[in-house]
Amino acid sequence: MAATRRRLDVLCSHLRTTDSPPTPTLFTGVSLSFCASGEQRLSDSNVVTQNNDCVFCKIIRGESPAFKLFEDDMCLCILDTNPLSRGHSLIIPKSHFPSLEATPPSVIAAMCSKVPIISNAIMKTTGSDSFNLLVNNGVAAGQVIFHTHIHIIPRKARDCLWASESLRRHPLKLDQETSRLADQVRKQLSNISEDTKGIESSLS
């Protein structure tokens, strides 16, 4: 039962349900940004369209309240509205991308570059000495808001947050099946690299 409840907490994280506490009226305002207009042009060949129904886009446009921790030109960090631990926060790009693979590397780099300073501030504030950095990418992985975001989840010893931490892990088998797996992944990476080179050549 406890494990099921934790799973539901993960799936429902950062969603406000009907029986959740009312929206705070006092909050740090979020300035208007890329989502404030109908489109934000990243490059001549890549236009990101605003998503009117996206929870995070509404926060970025200033239409919904949030407790803002950090903001720059590329991303925003807010407190999760249904935290798994005290200080559970989300780093969100200001442009709308539905998944991690749809997010440009430059945007991901901008988000990840803020992790050290934000996580350090959160740990000091909450008295934590550890944190999980988490991305739920896709339905099977528990993604429920389809706007790329990174979770920073402060941790303390013996908080028993993840049931999976008590699961027994099995050593990787050094056999032909594992070798084929590695070969297939490398082949996919090679194909992706060639496709990327082809796109860059067509743009130059």
CSV table of C-alpha atoms in Angstrom, one decimal:
chain,number,residue,atom,x,y,z
A,1,MET,CA,0.0,0.0,0.0
A,2,ALA,CA,2.8,2.4,0.9
A,3,ALA,CA,4.6,1.7,-2.3
A,4,THR,CA,1.4,2.3,-4.3
A,5,ARG,CA,0.9,5.6,-2.5
A,6,ARG,CA,4.5,6.7,-3.3
A,7,ARG,CA,3.9,5.8,-7.0
A,8,LEU,CA,0.7,7.9,-7.0
A,9,ASP,CA,2.6,10.8,-5.4
A,10,VAL,CA,5.2,10.7,-8.2
A,11,LEU,CA,2.5,10.6,-10.9
A,12,CYS,CA,0.5,13.4,-9.3
A,13,SER,CA,3.5,15.5,-8.4
A,14,HIS,CA,3.2,19.2,-9.3
A,15,LEU,CA,-0.5,18.8,-10.2
A,16,ARG,CA,-3.1,20.6,-8.1
A,17,THR,CA,-6.1,18.5,-7.3
A,18,THR,CA,-9.6,19.7,-6.3
A,19,ASP,CA,-9.0,19.0,-2.6
A,20,SER,CA,-5.6,20.7,-2.6
A,21,PRO,CA,-5.1,23.8,-0.5
A,22,PRO,CA,-6.3,27.0,-2.3
A,23,THR,CA,-3.9,28.8,-4.6
A,24,PRO,CA,-1.7,31.2,-2.6
A,25,THR,CA,-2.5,34.9,-3.1
A,26,LEU,CA,0.9,36.1,-2.0
A,27,PHE,CA,3.6,34.8,-4.3
A,28,THR,CA,6.7,36.0,-6.1
A,29,GLY,CA,5.6,37.2,-9.5
A,30,VAL,CA,6.9,35.7,-12.7
A,31,SER,CA,7.9,38.1,-15.4
A,32,LEU,CA,6.5,37.8,-18.9
A,33,SER,CA,8.8,35.8,-21.2
A,34,PHE,CA,8.9,33.8,-24.4
A,35,CYS,CA,5.5,32.2,-23.8
A,36,ALA,CA,3.9,35.7,-23.5
A,37,SER,CA,3.7,35.9,-27.3
A,38,GLY,CA,2.1,33.6,-29.8
A,39,GLU,CA,5.5,32.4,-31.1
A,40,GLN,CA,9.1,32.5,-30.0
A,41,ARG,CA,11.6,32.1,-32.8
A,42,LEU,CA,14.7,30.1,-31.8
A,43,SER,CA,16.2,30.1,-35.2
A,44,ASP,CA,15.3,30.6,-38.9
A,45,SER,CA,14.2,26.9,-39.1
A,46,ASN,CA,12.8,26.3,-35.7
A,47,VAL,CA,9.8,28.1,-34.3
A,48,VAL,CA,8.2,27.2,-31.0
A,49,THR,CA,4.5,27.8,-30.7
A,50,GLN,CA,2.9,28.7,-27.4
A,51,ASN,CA,0.6,26.1,-25.8
A,52,ASN,CA,-2.4,27.9,-24.3
A,53,ASP,CA,-3.4,25.0,-22.2
A,54,CYS,CA,0.0,24.2,-20.7
A,55,VAL,CA,0.1,24.6,-16.9
A,56,PHE,CA,3.8,25.8,-17.1
A,57,CYS,CA,3.2,28.2,-20.0
A,58,LYS,CA,0.4,29.8,-18.0
A,59,ILE,CA,2.8,30.3,-15.1
A,60,ILE,CA,5.5,31.7,-17.5
A,61,ARG,CA,3.0,34.1,-19.0
A,62,GLY,CA,2.0,35.3,-15.6
A,63,GLU,CA,-1.5,33.9,-15.8
A,64,SER,CA,-1.1,31.5,-12.9
A,65,PRO,CA,0.6,32.0,-9.6
A,66,ALA,CA,3.8,30.2,-8.5
A,67,PHE,CA,6.5,30.5,-5.9
A,68,LYS,CA,9.5,31.5,-8.0
A,69,LEU,CA,12.9,30.7,-6.8
A,70,PHE,CA,15.0,31.7,-9.8
A,71,GLU,CA,14.6,33.2,-13.3
A,72,ASP,CA,16.8,34.1,-16.2
A,73,ASP,CA,16.2,34.6,-20.0
A,74,MET,CA,16.1,30.8,-20.7
A,75,CYS,CA,14.5,29.1,-17.7
A,76,LEU,CA,12.5,29.4,-14.5
A,77,CYS,CA,12.6,27.5,-11.2
A,78,ILE,CA,9.5,27.2,-9.1
A,79,LEU,CA,8.4,25.2,-6.0
A,80,ASP,CA,6.4,22.1,-7.0
A,81,THR,CA,2.8,22.5,-5.9
A,82,ASN,CA,2.6,18.9,-4.7
A,83,PRO,CA,6.1,18.3,-3.4
A,84,LEU,CA,7.6,14.9,-2.6
A,85,SER,CA,9.8,16.5,0.0
A,86,ARG,CA,10.2,20.0,1.5
A,87,GLY,CA,11.9,22.2,-1.2
A,88,HIS,CA,10.9,20.0,-4.1
A,89,SER,CA,11.4,22.3,-7.1
A,90,LEU,CA,11.1,22.3,-10.9
A,91,ILE,CA,13.4,23.9,-13.5
A,92,ILE,CA,11.3,24.8,-16.5
A,93,PRO,CA,12.4,26.2,-19.9
A,94,LYS,CA,10.5,29.4,-20.9
A,95,SER,CA,9.8,27.9,-24.3
A,96,HIS,CA,7.3,25.1,-24.7
A,97,PHE,CA,8.8,21.7,-25.6
A,98,PRO,CA,6.7,18.6,-24.8
A,99,SER,CA,9.5,16.2,-24.1
A,100,LEU,CA,13.2,16.0,-23.4
A,101,GLU,CA,14.1,14.7,-26.9
A,102,ALA,CA,12.1,17.6,-28.4
A,103,THR,CA,14.1,20.2,-26.4
A,104,PRO,CA,17.2,21.8,-28.1
A,105,PRO,CA,20.5,20.9,-26.5
A,106,SER,CA,21.2,24.6,-25.9
A,107,VAL,CA,18.0,24.8,-23.8
A,108,ILE,CA,18.8,21.6,-21.9
A,109,ALA,CA,22.3,23.0,-21.2
A,110,ALA,CA,20.9,26.2,-19.9
A,111,MET,CA,18.6,24.3,-17.5
A,112,CYS,CA,21.3,21.9,-16.3
A,113,SER,CA,23.8,24.7,-15.8
A,114,LYS,CA,21.5,26.2,-13.0
A,115,VAL,CA,21.3,22.9,-11.1
A,116,PRO,CA,24.4,23.4,-8.9
A,117,ILE,CA,23.5,26.8,-7.6
A,118,ILE,CA,19.8,26.1,-7.2
A,119,SER,CA,20.2,22.7,-5.6
A,120,ASN,CA,22.9,24.1,-3.2
A,121,ALA,CA,20.5,26.9,-2.1
A,122,ILE,CA,17.6,24.4,-1.6
A,123,MET,CA,19.7,22.0,0.4
A,124,LYS,CA,21.0,24.7,2.7
A,125,THR,CA,17.5,26.1,3.2
A,126,THR,CA,15.9,22.7,3.9
A,127,GLY,CA,18.8,21.2,5.9
A,128,SER,CA,19.2,18.4,3.4
A,129,ASP,CA,22.5,17.0,2.4
A,130,SER,CA,21.5,15.2,-0.8
A,131,PHE,CA,19.0,15.5,-3.7
A,132,ASN,CA,17.6,13.6,-6.6
A,133,LEU,CA,17.8,15.1,-10.1
A,134,LEU,CA,14.9,13.6,-12.0
A,135,VAL,CA,13.2,13.9,-15.4
A,136,ASN,CA,10.0,12.0,-16.1
A,137,ASN,CA,10.1,11.7,-19.9
A,138,GLY,CA,7.1,10.1,-21.4
A,139,VAL,CA,3.9,8.5,-20.0
A,140,ALA,CA,5.5,5.3,-18.9
A,141,ALA,CA,8.1,7.2,-17.0
A,142,GLY,CA,5.4,9.2,-15.1
A,143,GLN,CA,5.3,12.4,-17.1
A,144,VAL,CA,2.0,14.2,-16.5
A,145,ILE,CA,2.8,17.7,-17.7
A,146,PHE,CA,4.1,17.7,-21.2
A,147,HIS,CA,6.4,20.7,-21.0
A,148,THR,CA,10.0,19.7,-20.4
A,149,HIS,CA,11.1,20.1,-16.8
A,150,ILE,CA,13.7,18.9,-14.3
A,151,HIS,CA,12.8,17.9,-10.7
A,152,ILE,CA,15.2,18.8,-7.8
A,153,ILE,CA,14.0,16.7,-4.9
A,154,PRO,CA,15.9,17.3,-1.6
A,155,ARG,CA,16.7,14.2,0.4
A,156,LYS,CA,17.6,13.2,3.9
A,157,ALA,CA,18.9,10.0,5.3
A,158,ARG,CA,16.2,7.3,5.9
A,159,ASP,CA,13.4,9.4,4.4
A,160,CYS,CA,12.2,6.3,2.6
A,161,LEU,CA,11.0,8.4,-0.4
A,162,TRP,CA,11.6,5.8,-3.1
A,163,ALA,CA,10.5,2.3,-2.8
A,164,SER,CA,12.8,1.3,-5.6
A,165,GLU,CA,15.8,2.1,-3.4
A,166,SER,CA,15.2,-1.0,-1.4
A,167,LEU,CA,14.9,-3.2,-4.5
A,168,ARG,CA,17.8,-5.7,-5.1
A,169,ARG,CA,19.9,-4.8,-8.1
A,170,HIS,CA,21.4,-7.4,-10.3
A,171,PRO,CA,24.9,-7.2,-11.8
A,172,LEU,CA,25.2,-6.6,-15.5
A,173,LYS,CA,25.7,-9.8,-17.4
A,174,LEU,CA,28.9,-9.8,-19.6
A,175,ASP,CA,27.4,-11.9,-22.3
A,176,GLN,CA,26.4,-11.7,-26.0
A,177,GLU,CA,23.0,-10.2,-25.3
A,178,THR,CA,24.6,-7.3,-23.4
A,179,SER,CA,27.2,-6.9,-26.1
A,180,ARG,CA,24.4,-6.7,-28.8
A,181,LEU,CA,22.5,-4.1,-26.7
A,182,ALA,CA,25.6,-1.9,-26.5
A,183,ASP,CA,26.2,-2.3,-30.3
A,184,GLN,CA,22.6,-1.4,-31.1
A,185,VAL,CA,22.7,1.7,-28.9
A,186,ARG,CA,26.0,2.8,-30.5
A,187,LYS,CA,24.5,2.3,-34.0
A,188,GLN,CA,21.5,4.4,-33.1
A,189,LEU,CA,23.8,7.2,-31.8
A,190,SER,CA,25.8,7.0,-35.0
A,191,ASN,CA,22.7,7.4,-37.1
A,192,ILE,CA,21.5,10.3,-35.0
A,193,SER,CA,24.9,12.0,-35.4
A,194,GLU,CA,24.8,11.6,-39.2
A,195,ASP,CA,21.3,13.0,-39.3
A,196,THR,CA,22.3,15.9,-37.2
A,197,LYS,CA,25.3,16.6,-39.5
A,198,GLY,CA,23.0,16.5,-42.5
A,199,ILE,CA,20.6,19.0,-41.0
A,200,GLU,CA,23.4,21.4,-40.0
A,201,SER,CA,24.9,21.2,-43.6
A,202,SER,CA,21.5,22.1,-45.1
A,203,LEU,CA,21.2,25.1,-42.8
A,204,SER,CA,24.7,26.5,-43.5
